């Protein structure tokens, strides 16, 4: 059973004070969900490193997970400016985003580094949210499926089949991120099927049934339902619309409405 996941990627936004104020408002917006104690959908917030301790302490006893937006692959040592998986665990993180397109395309991270980060996250007990996605040029050239399959393969090449349930893949077409132009759900489903096919090809038929695959790129309360109604899509990674507590609460309830918790579990 893949539990739907609604994940916030705040990018380089919010001071500690702004984080605390977001958390207070968001928790009160989702009070009815907290009261229901269903833990469905799973909620994840990934603030900047500097806000992780404040967010962790305020959501400590609530069903809201905290994640980081990046991690280094070494446990410790002379790596100025980097943060290790163990340090993130120490602050209460359970997830970490790896290979976001802004890190690939603005900071210049390559596939080899991303593969190491996925491995290091799992070794430290963090669930990696591996981001993949094609550029507009790649889509226009008809390479979207190929590019996403390659990114999936590279990112997961040091992972074992038994670890696949711990891995989240976020399909985020680069041209849809922060542009207000979301992908068509049919196109997202086509790529996500390719991603699952790649996982099955690597680890064995049926293994991908345990991998959660999210869609990301200009997700808003007004369009998330069209993605969540597709069984292939297990949730969303949300940038801009996750910065406002009311909007992020709306997104959470939209996920719940489109994908209610089955009564059998
Ligand atoms: P966006 O960002 O929702 O602002 O498009 C998504 C992301 O980068 O994860």
PDB file of C-alpha atoms and ligand atoms in Angstrom:
ATOM      1  CA  UNK A   1       0.000   0.000   0.000  1.00  0.00           C
ATOM      2  CA  UNK A   2       1.546   3.276  -1.126  1.00  0.00           C
ATOM      3  CA  UNK A   3       0.561   6.059   1.275  1.00  0.00           C
ATOM      4  CA  UNK A   4       0.025   9.343  -0.608  1.00  0.00           C
ATOM      5  CA  UNK A   5       2.657  11.955   0.167  1.00  0.00           C
ATOM      6  CA  UNK A   6       2.265  15.722   0.014  1.00  0.00           C
ATOM      7  CA  UNK A   7       5.722  17.280   0.212  1.00  0.00           C
ATOM      8  CA  UNK A   8       6.734  20.930   0.568  1.00  0.00           C
ATOM      9  CA  UNK A   9      10.001  22.143  -0.909  1.00  0.00           C
ATOM     10  CA  UNK A  10      10.543  25.632   0.449  1.00  0.00           C
ATOM     11  CA  UNK A  11      13.799  26.166  -1.464  1.00  0.00           C
ATOM     12  CA  UNK A  12      15.724  29.217  -0.163  1.00  0.00           C
ATOM     13  CA  UNK A  13      12.740  30.752   1.624  1.00  0.00           C
ATOM     14  CA  UNK A  14      11.746  31.546   5.221  1.00  0.00           C
ATOM     15  CA  UNK A  15      13.704  32.638   8.256  1.00  0.00           C
ATOM     16  CA  UNK A  16      13.303  30.791  11.556  1.00  0.00           C
ATOM     17  CA  UNK A  17      10.613  33.264  12.642  1.00  0.00           C
ATOM     18  CA  UNK A  18       8.700  32.780   9.377  1.00  0.00           C
ATOM     19  CA  UNK A  19       9.011  29.006   9.757  1.00  0.00           C
ATOM     20  CA  UNK A  20       7.493  29.091  13.235  1.00  0.00           C
ATOM     21  CA  UNK A  21       4.660  31.287  12.079  1.00  0.00           C
ATOM     22  CA  UNK A  22       3.972  28.989   9.074  1.00  0.00           C
ATOM     23  CA  UNK A  23       3.975  25.911  11.296  1.00  0.00           C
ATOM     24  CA  UNK A  24       1.538  27.439  13.811  1.00  0.00           C
ATOM     25  CA  UNK A  25      -0.920  28.406  11.059  1.00  0.00           C
ATOM     26  CA  UNK A  26      -0.550  25.183   9.080  1.00  0.00           C
ATOM     27  CA  UNK A  27      -1.104  22.963  12.120  1.00  0.00           C
ATOM     28  CA  UNK A  28      -4.253  24.868  13.005  1.00  0.00           C
ATOM     29  CA  UNK A  29      -5.500  24.664   9.374  1.00  0.00           C
ATOM     30  CA  UNK A  30      -5.118  20.874   9.398  1.00  0.00           C
ATOM     31  CA  UNK A  31      -6.428  20.400  12.956  1.00  0.00           C
ATOM     32  CA  UNK A  32      -9.352  18.233  11.789  1.00  0.00           C
ATOM     33  CA  UNK A  33      -6.906  15.933  10.023  1.00  0.00           C
ATOM     34  CA  UNK A  34      -4.706  15.735  13.124  1.00  0.00           C
ATOM     35  CA  UNK A  35      -7.755  14.996  15.291  1.00  0.00           C
ATOM     36  CA  UNK A  36      -8.757  12.151  12.965  1.00  0.00           C
ATOM     37  CA  UNK A  37      -5.359  10.525  13.667  1.00  0.00           C
ATOM     38  CA  UNK A  38      -5.386   8.789  10.294  1.00  0.00           C
ATOM     39  CA  UNK A  39      -1.804   9.706   9.330  1.00  0.00           C
ATOM     40  CA  UNK A  40      -3.134   9.887   5.777  1.00  0.00           C
ATOM     41  CA  UNK A  41      -1.876  11.490   3.600  1.00  0.00           C
ATOM     42  CA  UNK A  42       1.700  11.658   4.792  1.00  0.00           C
ATOM     43  CA  UNK A  43       2.831  15.283   5.093  1.00  0.00           C
ATOM     44  CA  UNK A  44       6.454  16.312   4.589  1.00  0.00           C
ATOM     45  CA  UNK A  45       8.016  19.758   4.867  1.00  0.00           C
ATOM     46  CA  UNK A  46      11.553  20.455   3.616  1.00  0.00           C
ATOM     47  CA  UNK A  47      12.710  23.897   4.842  1.00  0.00           C
ATOM     48  CA  UNK A  48      16.204  25.357   4.431  1.00  0.00           C
ATOM     49  CA  UNK A  49      18.803  23.768   6.766  1.00  0.00           C
ATOM     50  CA  UNK A  50      18.635  26.765   9.102  1.00  0.00           C
ATOM     51  CA  UNK A  51      14.923  26.233   9.843  1.00  0.00           C
ATOM     52  CA  UNK A  52      15.058  22.465  10.420  1.00  0.00           C
ATOM     53  CA  UNK A  53      15.537  22.578  14.232  1.00  0.00           C
ATOM     54  CA  UNK A  54      12.662  25.040  14.719  1.00  0.00           C
ATOM     55  CA  UNK A  55      10.316  23.076  12.450  1.00  0.00           C
ATOM     56  CA  UNK A  56      11.307  19.739  14.008  1.00  0.00           C
ATOM     57  CA  UNK A  57      10.590  20.972  17.496  1.00  0.00           C
ATOM     58  CA  UNK A  58       7.184  22.418  16.632  1.00  0.00           C
ATOM     59  CA  UNK A  59       5.940  19.344  14.726  1.00  0.00           C
ATOM     60  CA  UNK A  60       7.662  16.826  17.022  1.00  0.00           C
ATOM     61  CA  UNK A  61       4.539  15.101  18.347  1.00  0.00           C
ATOM     62  CA  UNK A  62       2.472  15.564  15.150  1.00  0.00           C
ATOM     63  CA  UNK A  63       2.270  13.420  12.032  1.00  0.00           C
ATOM     64  CA  UNK A  64       4.277  15.885   9.951  1.00  0.00           C
ATOM     65  CA  UNK A  65       7.677  14.723   8.698  1.00  0.00           C
ATOM     66  CA  UNK A  66      10.650  17.024   8.287  1.00  0.00           C
ATOM     67  CA  UNK A  67      13.177  16.716   5.487  1.00  0.00           C
ATOM     68  CA  UNK A  68      16.168  18.576   4.085  1.00  0.00           C
ATOM     69  CA  UNK A  69      16.613  19.865   0.537  1.00  0.00           C
ATOM     70  CA  UNK A  70      20.072  18.428   0.035  1.00  0.00           C
ATOM     71  CA  UNK A  71      22.795  16.439   1.784  1.00  0.00           C
ATOM     72  CA  UNK A  72      26.428  15.562   1.265  1.00  0.00           C
ATOM     73  CA  UNK A  73      27.386  11.933   0.788  1.00  0.00           C
ATOM     74  CA  UNK A  74      30.248  11.713   3.275  1.00  0.00           C
ATOM     75  CA  UNK A  75      29.583  11.136   6.986  1.00  0.00           C
ATOM     76  CA  UNK A  76      32.040  13.812   8.185  1.00  0.00           C
ATOM     77  CA  UNK A  77      35.319  15.501   7.375  1.00  0.00           C
ATOM     78  CA  UNK A  78      36.880  18.394   5.499  1.00  0.00           C
ATOM     79  CA  UNK A  79      33.949  19.353   3.248  1.00  0.00           C
ATOM     80  CA  UNK A  80      33.428  23.044   3.902  1.00  0.00           C
ATOM     81  CA  UNK A  81      29.833  24.140   3.730  1.00  0.00           C
ATOM     82  CA  UNK A  82      28.365  20.651   3.473  1.00  0.00           C
ATOM     83  CA  UNK A  83      25.925  18.874   5.806  1.00  0.00           C
ATOM     84  CA  UNK A  84      26.042  15.111   6.430  1.00  0.00           C
ATOM     85  CA  UNK A  85      23.144  12.643   6.531  1.00  0.00           C
ATOM     86  CA  UNK A  86      23.872  11.953  10.201  1.00  0.00           C
ATOM     87  CA  UNK A  87      23.586  15.654  11.043  1.00  0.00           C
ATOM     88  CA  UNK A  88      20.153  15.715   9.392  1.00  0.00           C
ATOM     89  CA  UNK A  89      19.041  12.662  11.356  1.00  0.00           C
ATOM     90  CA  UNK A  90      20.272  14.393  14.481  1.00  0.00           C
ATOM     91  CA  UNK A  91      17.876  17.296  13.769  1.00  0.00           C
ATOM     92  CA  UNK A  92      14.871  15.028  13.323  1.00  0.00           C
ATOM     93  CA  UNK A  93      14.855  14.741   9.538  1.00  0.00           C
ATOM     94  CA  UNK A  94      13.472  11.542   8.064  1.00  0.00           C
ATOM     95  CA  UNK A  95      13.620  12.533   4.383  1.00  0.00           C
ATOM     96  CA  UNK A  96      16.018  14.378   2.110  1.00  0.00           C
ATOM     97  CA  UNK A  97      15.492  15.737  -1.399  1.00  0.00           C
ATOM     98  CA  UNK A  98      18.304  14.647  -3.721  1.00  0.00           C
ATOM     99  CA  UNK A  99      19.057  15.838  -7.246  1.00  0.00           C
ATOM    100  CA  UNK A 100      16.484  18.625  -7.462  1.00  0.00           C
ATOM    101  CA  UNK A 101      16.622  20.253 -10.893  1.00  0.00           C
ATOM    102  CA  UNK A 102      17.825  23.535  -9.371  1.00  0.00           C
ATOM    103  CA  UNK A 103      20.808  21.686  -7.934  1.00  0.00           C
ATOM    104  CA  UNK A 104      21.427  19.871 -11.211  1.00  0.00           C
ATOM    105  CA  UNK A 105      21.017  22.913 -13.471  1.00  0.00           C
ATOM    106  CA  UNK A 106      21.952  25.954 -11.335  1.00  0.00           C
ATOM    107  CA  UNK A 107      24.543  24.462  -8.961  1.00  0.00           C
ATOM    108  CA  UNK A 108      25.804  21.952 -11.538  1.00  0.00           C
ATOM    109  CA  UNK A 109      25.396  18.654  -9.690  1.00  0.00           C
ATOM    110  CA  UNK A 110      25.984  15.590 -11.824  1.00  0.00           C
ATOM    111  CA  UNK A 111      24.462  12.134 -11.787  1.00  0.00           C
ATOM    112  CA  UNK A 112      27.421  10.493 -10.071  1.00  0.00           C
ATOM    113  CA  UNK A 113      27.180  12.814  -7.063  1.00  0.00           C
ATOM    114  CA  UNK A 114      23.422  12.321  -6.905  1.00  0.00           C
ATOM    115  CA  UNK A 115      23.817   8.535  -6.911  1.00  0.00           C
ATOM    116  CA  UNK A 116      26.233   8.809  -3.966  1.00  0.00           C
ATOM    117  CA  UNK A 117      23.838  11.067  -2.082  1.00  0.00           C
ATOM    118  CA  UNK A 118      20.957   8.601  -2.511  1.00  0.00           C
ATOM    119  CA  UNK A 119      23.174   5.815  -1.144  1.00  0.00           C
ATOM    120  CA  UNK A 120      24.426   7.940   1.769  1.00  0.00           C
ATOM    121  CA  UNK A 121      20.890   8.982   2.714  1.00  0.00           C
ATOM    122  CA  UNK A 122      19.730   5.354   2.892  1.00  0.00           C
ATOM    123  CA  UNK A 123      22.826   4.351   4.860  1.00  0.00           C
ATOM    124  CA  UNK A 124      21.967   6.958   7.479  1.00  0.00           C
ATOM    125  CA  UNK A 125      18.299   5.927   7.656  1.00  0.00           C
ATOM    126  CA  UNK A 126      16.973   8.889   5.638  1.00  0.00           C
ATOM    127  CA  UNK A 127      14.437   8.351   2.861  1.00  0.00           C
ATOM    128  CA  UNK A 128      15.708   9.990  -0.332  1.00  0.00           C
ATOM    129  CA  UNK A 129      13.309  11.931  -2.563  1.00  0.00           C
ATOM    130  CA  UNK A 130      15.149  11.524  -5.858  1.00  0.00           C
ATOM    131  CA  UNK A 131      14.137  14.206  -8.368  1.00  0.00           C
ATOM    132  CA  UNK A 132      14.202  13.502 -12.086  1.00  0.00           C
ATOM    133  CA  UNK A 133      12.811  15.464 -15.008  1.00  0.00           C
ATOM    134  CA  UNK A 134      13.492  16.515 -18.571  1.00  0.00           C
ATOM    135  CA  UNK A 135      14.168  20.015 -19.891  1.00  0.00           C
ATOM    136  CA  UNK A 136      11.861  21.623 -22.456  1.00  0.00           C
ATOM    137  CA  UNK A 137      14.430  20.980 -25.161  1.00  0.00           C
ATOM    138  CA  UNK A 138      14.605  17.295 -24.270  1.00  0.00           C
ATOM    139  CA  UNK A 139      10.807  17.023 -24.342  1.00  0.00           C
ATOM    140  CA  UNK A 140      10.598  18.808 -27.688  1.00  0.00           C
ATOM    141  CA  UNK A 141      13.180  16.442 -29.121  1.00  0.00           C
ATOM    142  CA  UNK A 142      11.067  13.474 -28.013  1.00  0.00           C
ATOM    143  CA  UNK A 143      13.598  12.403 -25.389  1.00  0.00           C
ATOM    144  CA  UNK A 144      11.497  12.793 -22.227  1.00  0.00           C
ATOM    145  CA  UNK A 145      11.033   9.077 -21.539  1.00  0.00           C
ATOM    146  CA  UNK A 146      14.663   8.245 -22.277  1.00  0.00           C
ATOM    147  CA  UNK A 147      16.027  11.066 -20.080  1.00  0.00           C
ATOM    148  CA  UNK A 148      13.832  10.169 -17.113  1.00  0.00           C
ATOM    149  CA  UNK A 149      14.664   6.479 -17.419  1.00  0.00           C
ATOM    150  CA  UNK A 150      18.391   7.312 -17.450  1.00  0.00           C
ATOM    151  CA  UNK A 151      18.145   9.642 -14.449  1.00  0.00           C
ATOM    152  CA  UNK A 152      16.202   6.999 -12.514  1.00  0.00           C
ATOM    153  CA  UNK A 153      18.707   4.314 -13.397  1.00  0.00           C
ATOM    154  CA  UNK A 154      21.686   6.416 -12.438  1.00  0.00           C
ATOM    155  CA  UNK A 155      20.177   7.664  -9.165  1.00  0.00           C
ATOM    156  CA  UNK A 156      19.155   4.177  -8.041  1.00  0.00           C
ATOM    157  CA  UNK A 157      22.153   2.205  -9.241  1.00  0.00           C
ATOM    158  CA  UNK A 158      23.574   1.661  -5.727  1.00  0.00           C
ATOM    159  CA  UNK A 159      20.198   0.835  -4.162  1.00  0.00           C
ATOM    160  CA  UNK A 160      18.935  -2.710  -3.489  1.00  0.00           C
ATOM    161  CA  UNK A 161      15.469  -4.070  -4.304  1.00  0.00           C
ATOM    162  CA  UNK A 162      14.703  -4.308  -0.573  1.00  0.00           C
ATOM    163  CA  UNK A 163      15.310  -0.557  -0.224  1.00  0.00           C
ATOM    164  CA  UNK A 164      12.897   0.493  -2.988  1.00  0.00           C
ATOM    165  CA  UNK A 165       9.953   0.995  -0.568  1.00  0.00           C
ATOM    166  CA  UNK A 166      12.106   3.607   1.233  1.00  0.00           C
ATOM    167  CA  UNK A 167      12.771   5.578  -1.928  1.00  0.00           C
ATOM    168  CA  UNK A 168      10.525   8.334  -3.275  1.00  0.00           C
ATOM    169  CA  UNK A 169      10.945   9.526  -6.864  1.00  0.00           C
ATOM    170  CA  UNK A 170       9.701  12.978  -7.796  1.00  0.00           C
ATOM    171  CA  UNK A 171       9.033  13.432 -11.501  1.00  0.00           C
ATOM    172  CA  UNK A 172       9.495  17.154 -12.016  1.00  0.00           C
ATOM    173  CA  UNK A 173       9.724  18.357 -15.615  1.00  0.00           C
ATOM    174  CA  UNK A 174      12.171  21.266 -15.511  1.00  0.00           C
ATOM    175  CA  UNK A 175       9.927  23.394 -17.748  1.00  0.00           C
ATOM    176  CA  UNK A 176       7.050  23.058 -15.259  1.00  0.00           C
ATOM    177  CA  UNK A 177       8.958  24.133 -12.137  1.00  0.00           C
ATOM    178  CA  UNK A 178       8.024  27.613 -10.961  1.00  0.00           C
ATOM    179  CA  UNK A 179       6.554  28.523 -14.344  1.00  0.00           C
ATOM    180  CA  UNK A 180       2.839  28.151 -13.618  1.00  0.00           C
ATOM    181  CA  UNK A 181       2.664  25.647 -16.512  1.00  0.00           C
ATOM    182  CA  UNK A 182       2.021  22.224 -15.030  1.00  0.00           C
ATOM    183  CA  UNK A 183       2.404  19.055 -17.079  1.00  0.00           C
ATOM    184  CA  UNK A 184      -0.692  17.381 -18.487  1.00  0.00           C
ATOM    185  CA  UNK A 185      -1.597  14.510 -16.147  1.00  0.00           C
ATOM    186  CA  UNK A 186      -1.484  12.128 -19.149  1.00  0.00           C
ATOM    187  CA  UNK A 187       2.115  13.158 -19.868  1.00  0.00           C
ATOM    188  CA  UNK A 188       3.070  12.807 -16.189  1.00  0.00           C
ATOM    189  CA  UNK A 189       1.528   9.334 -16.091  1.00  0.00           C
ATOM    190  CA  UNK A 190       3.405   8.314 -19.244  1.00  0.00           C
ATOM    191  CA  UNK A 191       6.751   9.313 -17.699  1.00  0.00           C
ATOM    192  CA  UNK A 192       5.887   7.769 -14.327  1.00  0.00           C
ATOM    193  CA  UNK A 193       5.071   4.451 -16.045  1.00  0.00           C
ATOM    194  CA  UNK A 194       8.477   4.645 -17.713  1.00  0.00           C
ATOM    195  CA  UNK A 195      10.111   5.293 -14.322  1.00  0.00           C
ATOM    196  CA  UNK A 196       8.322   2.275 -12.801  1.00  0.00           C
ATOM    197  CA  UNK A 197       9.283   0.182 -15.829  1.00  0.00           C
ATOM    198  CA  UNK A 198      12.906   1.205 -15.325  1.00  0.00           C
ATOM    199  CA  UNK A 199      12.761   0.173 -11.653  1.00  0.00           C
ATOM    200  CA  UNK A 200      11.261  -3.204 -12.592  1.00  0.00           C
ATOM    201  CA  UNK A 201      13.957  -3.640 -15.235  1.00  0.00           C
ATOM    202  CA  UNK A 202      16.659  -2.976 -12.638  1.00  0.00           C
ATOM    203  CA  UNK A 203      15.291  -4.878  -9.652  1.00  0.00           C
ATOM    204  CA  UNK A 204      12.711  -7.369 -10.919  1.00  0.00           C
ATOM    205  CA  UNK A 205       9.126  -7.412 -12.129  1.00  0.00           C
ATOM    206  CA  UNK A 206       6.719  -5.881  -9.614  1.00  0.00           C
ATOM    207  CA  UNK A 207       9.363  -4.199  -7.409  1.00  0.00           C
ATOM    208  CA  UNK A 208       8.238  -0.756  -8.575  1.00  0.00           C
ATOM    209  CA  UNK A 209       4.791  -1.336  -7.060  1.00  0.00           C
ATOM    210  CA  UNK A 210       6.372  -0.358  -3.716  1.00  0.00           C
ATOM    211  CA  UNK A 211       8.070   2.815  -4.991  1.00  0.00           C
ATOM    212  CA  UNK A 212       6.226   6.046  -4.424  1.00  0.00           C
ATOM    213  CA  UNK A 213       6.409   8.372  -7.401  1.00  0.00           C
ATOM    214  CA  UNK A 214       5.292  11.989  -7.045  1.00  0.00           C
ATOM    215  CA  UNK A 215       4.593  14.671  -9.603  1.00  0.00           C
ATOM    216  CA  UNK A 216       6.092  18.149  -9.124  1.00  0.00           C
ATOM    217  CA  UNK A 217       6.006  21.386 -11.118  1.00  0.00           C
ATOM    218  CA  UNK A 218       3.494  24.230 -10.634  1.00  0.00           C
ATOM    219  CA  UNK A 219       1.202  22.139  -8.424  1.00  0.00           C
ATOM    220  CA  UNK A 220      -1.556  24.278  -6.879  1.00  0.00           C
ATOM    221  CA  UNK A 221      -4.783  23.621  -4.978  1.00  0.00           C
ATOM    222  CA  UNK A 222      -6.640  24.095  -8.291  1.00  0.00           C
ATOM    223  CA  UNK A 223      -4.773  21.402 -10.237  1.00  0.00           C
ATOM    224  CA  UNK A 224      -3.569  18.809  -7.716  1.00  0.00           C
ATOM    225  CA  UNK A 225      -6.795  16.812  -7.989  1.00  0.00           C
ATOM    226  CA  UNK A 226      -6.198  16.073 -11.678  1.00  0.00           C
ATOM    227  CA  UNK A 227      -2.883  14.449 -10.742  1.00  0.00           C
ATOM    228  CA  UNK A 228      -4.105  12.651  -7.629  1.00  0.00           C
ATOM    229  CA  UNK A 229      -6.985  11.027  -9.497  1.00  0.00           C
ATOM    230  CA  UNK A 230      -4.408   9.028 -11.435  1.00  0.00           C
ATOM    231  CA  UNK A 231      -3.432   5.895  -9.546  1.00  0.00           C
ATOM    232  CA  UNK A 232       0.140   6.033 -10.863  1.00  0.00           C
ATOM    233  CA  UNK A 233       0.774   9.333  -9.045  1.00  0.00           C
ATOM    234  CA  UNK A 234       1.371   8.960  -5.307  1.00  0.00           C
ATOM    235  CA  UNK A 235       1.505  12.612  -4.341  1.00  0.00           C
ATOM    236  CA  UNK A 236       3.162  15.915  -5.122  1.00  0.00           C
ATOM    237  CA  UNK A 237       6.350  17.838  -4.465  1.00  0.00           C
ATOM    238  CA  UNK A 238       5.296  21.461  -4.184  1.00  0.00           C
ATOM    239  CA  UNK A 239       7.440  24.597  -4.281  1.00  0.00           C
ATOM    240  CA  UNK A 240       5.692  27.964  -4.545  1.00  0.00           C
ATOM    241  CA  UNK A 241       2.275  26.851  -3.292  1.00  0.00           C
ATOM    242  CA  UNK A 242       3.809  25.251  -0.195  1.00  0.00           C
ATOM    243  CA  UNK A 243       5.044  28.580   1.180  1.00  0.00           C
ATOM    244  CA  UNK A 244       1.602  29.680   2.288  1.00  0.00           C
ATOM    245  CA  UNK A 245       0.120  27.657   5.176  1.00  0.00           C
ATOM    246  CA  UNK A 246      -3.463  28.020   3.937  1.00  0.00           C
ATOM    247  CA  UNK A 247      -2.537  26.911   0.399  1.00  0.00           C
ATOM    248  CA  UNK A 248      -0.480  23.991   1.662  1.00  0.00           C
ATOM    249  CA  UNK A 249      -3.354  22.902   3.933  1.00  0.00           C
ATOM    250  CA  UNK A 250      -5.714  23.113   0.926  1.00  0.00           C
ATOM    251  CA  UNK A 251      -3.326  20.913  -1.051  1.00  0.00           C
ATOM    252  CA  UNK A 252      -3.283  18.405   1.807  1.00  0.00           C
ATOM    253  CA  UNK A 253      -7.086  18.219   1.902  1.00  0.00           C
ATOM    254  CA  UNK A 254      -7.266  17.919  -1.900  1.00  0.00           C
ATOM    255  CA  UNK A 255      -4.962  14.890  -1.696  1.00  0.00           C
ATOM    256  CA  UNK A 256      -7.184  13.400   0.989  1.00  0.00           C
ATOM    257  CA  UNK A 257     -10.345  14.015  -1.068  1.00  0.00           C
ATOM    258  CA  UNK A 258      -8.926  12.530  -4.248  1.00  0.00           C
ATOM    259  CA  UNK A 259      -7.278   9.625  -2.445  1.00  0.00           C
ATOM    260  CA  UNK A 260      -9.213   8.794   0.746  1.00  0.00           C
ATOM    261  CA  UNK A 261      -7.754   6.274   3.143  1.00  0.00           C
ATOM    262  CA  UNK A 262      -9.078   2.785   2.331  1.00  0.00           C
ATOM    263  CA  UNK A 263     -11.271   1.540   5.172  1.00  0.00           C
ATOM    264  CA  UNK A 264      -9.448  -1.802   5.320  1.00  0.00           C
ATOM    265  CA  UNK A 265      -6.248  -0.334   6.786  1.00  0.00           C
TER     266      UNK A 265
HETATM  267  P1  LIG B   1       6.966  24.713  -7.983  1.00  0.00           P
HETATM  268  O1  LIG B   1       8.305  23.932  -7.584  1.00  0.00           O
HETATM  269  O2  LIG B   1       5.822  24.008  -7.285  1.00  0.00           O
HETATM  270  O3  LIG B   1       7.158  26.112  -7.481  1.00  0.00           O
HETATM  271  O4  LIG B   1       6.822  24.617  -9.460  1.00  0.00           O
HETATM  272  C1  LIG B   1       8.333  22.542  -7.475  1.00  0.00           C
HETATM  273  C2  LIG B   1       9.708  22.069  -7.074  1.00  0.00           C
HETATM  274  O5  LIG B   1      10.698  22.659  -7.519  1.00  0.00           O
HETATM  275  O6  LIG B   1       9.860  21.103  -6.309  1.00  0.00           O
END
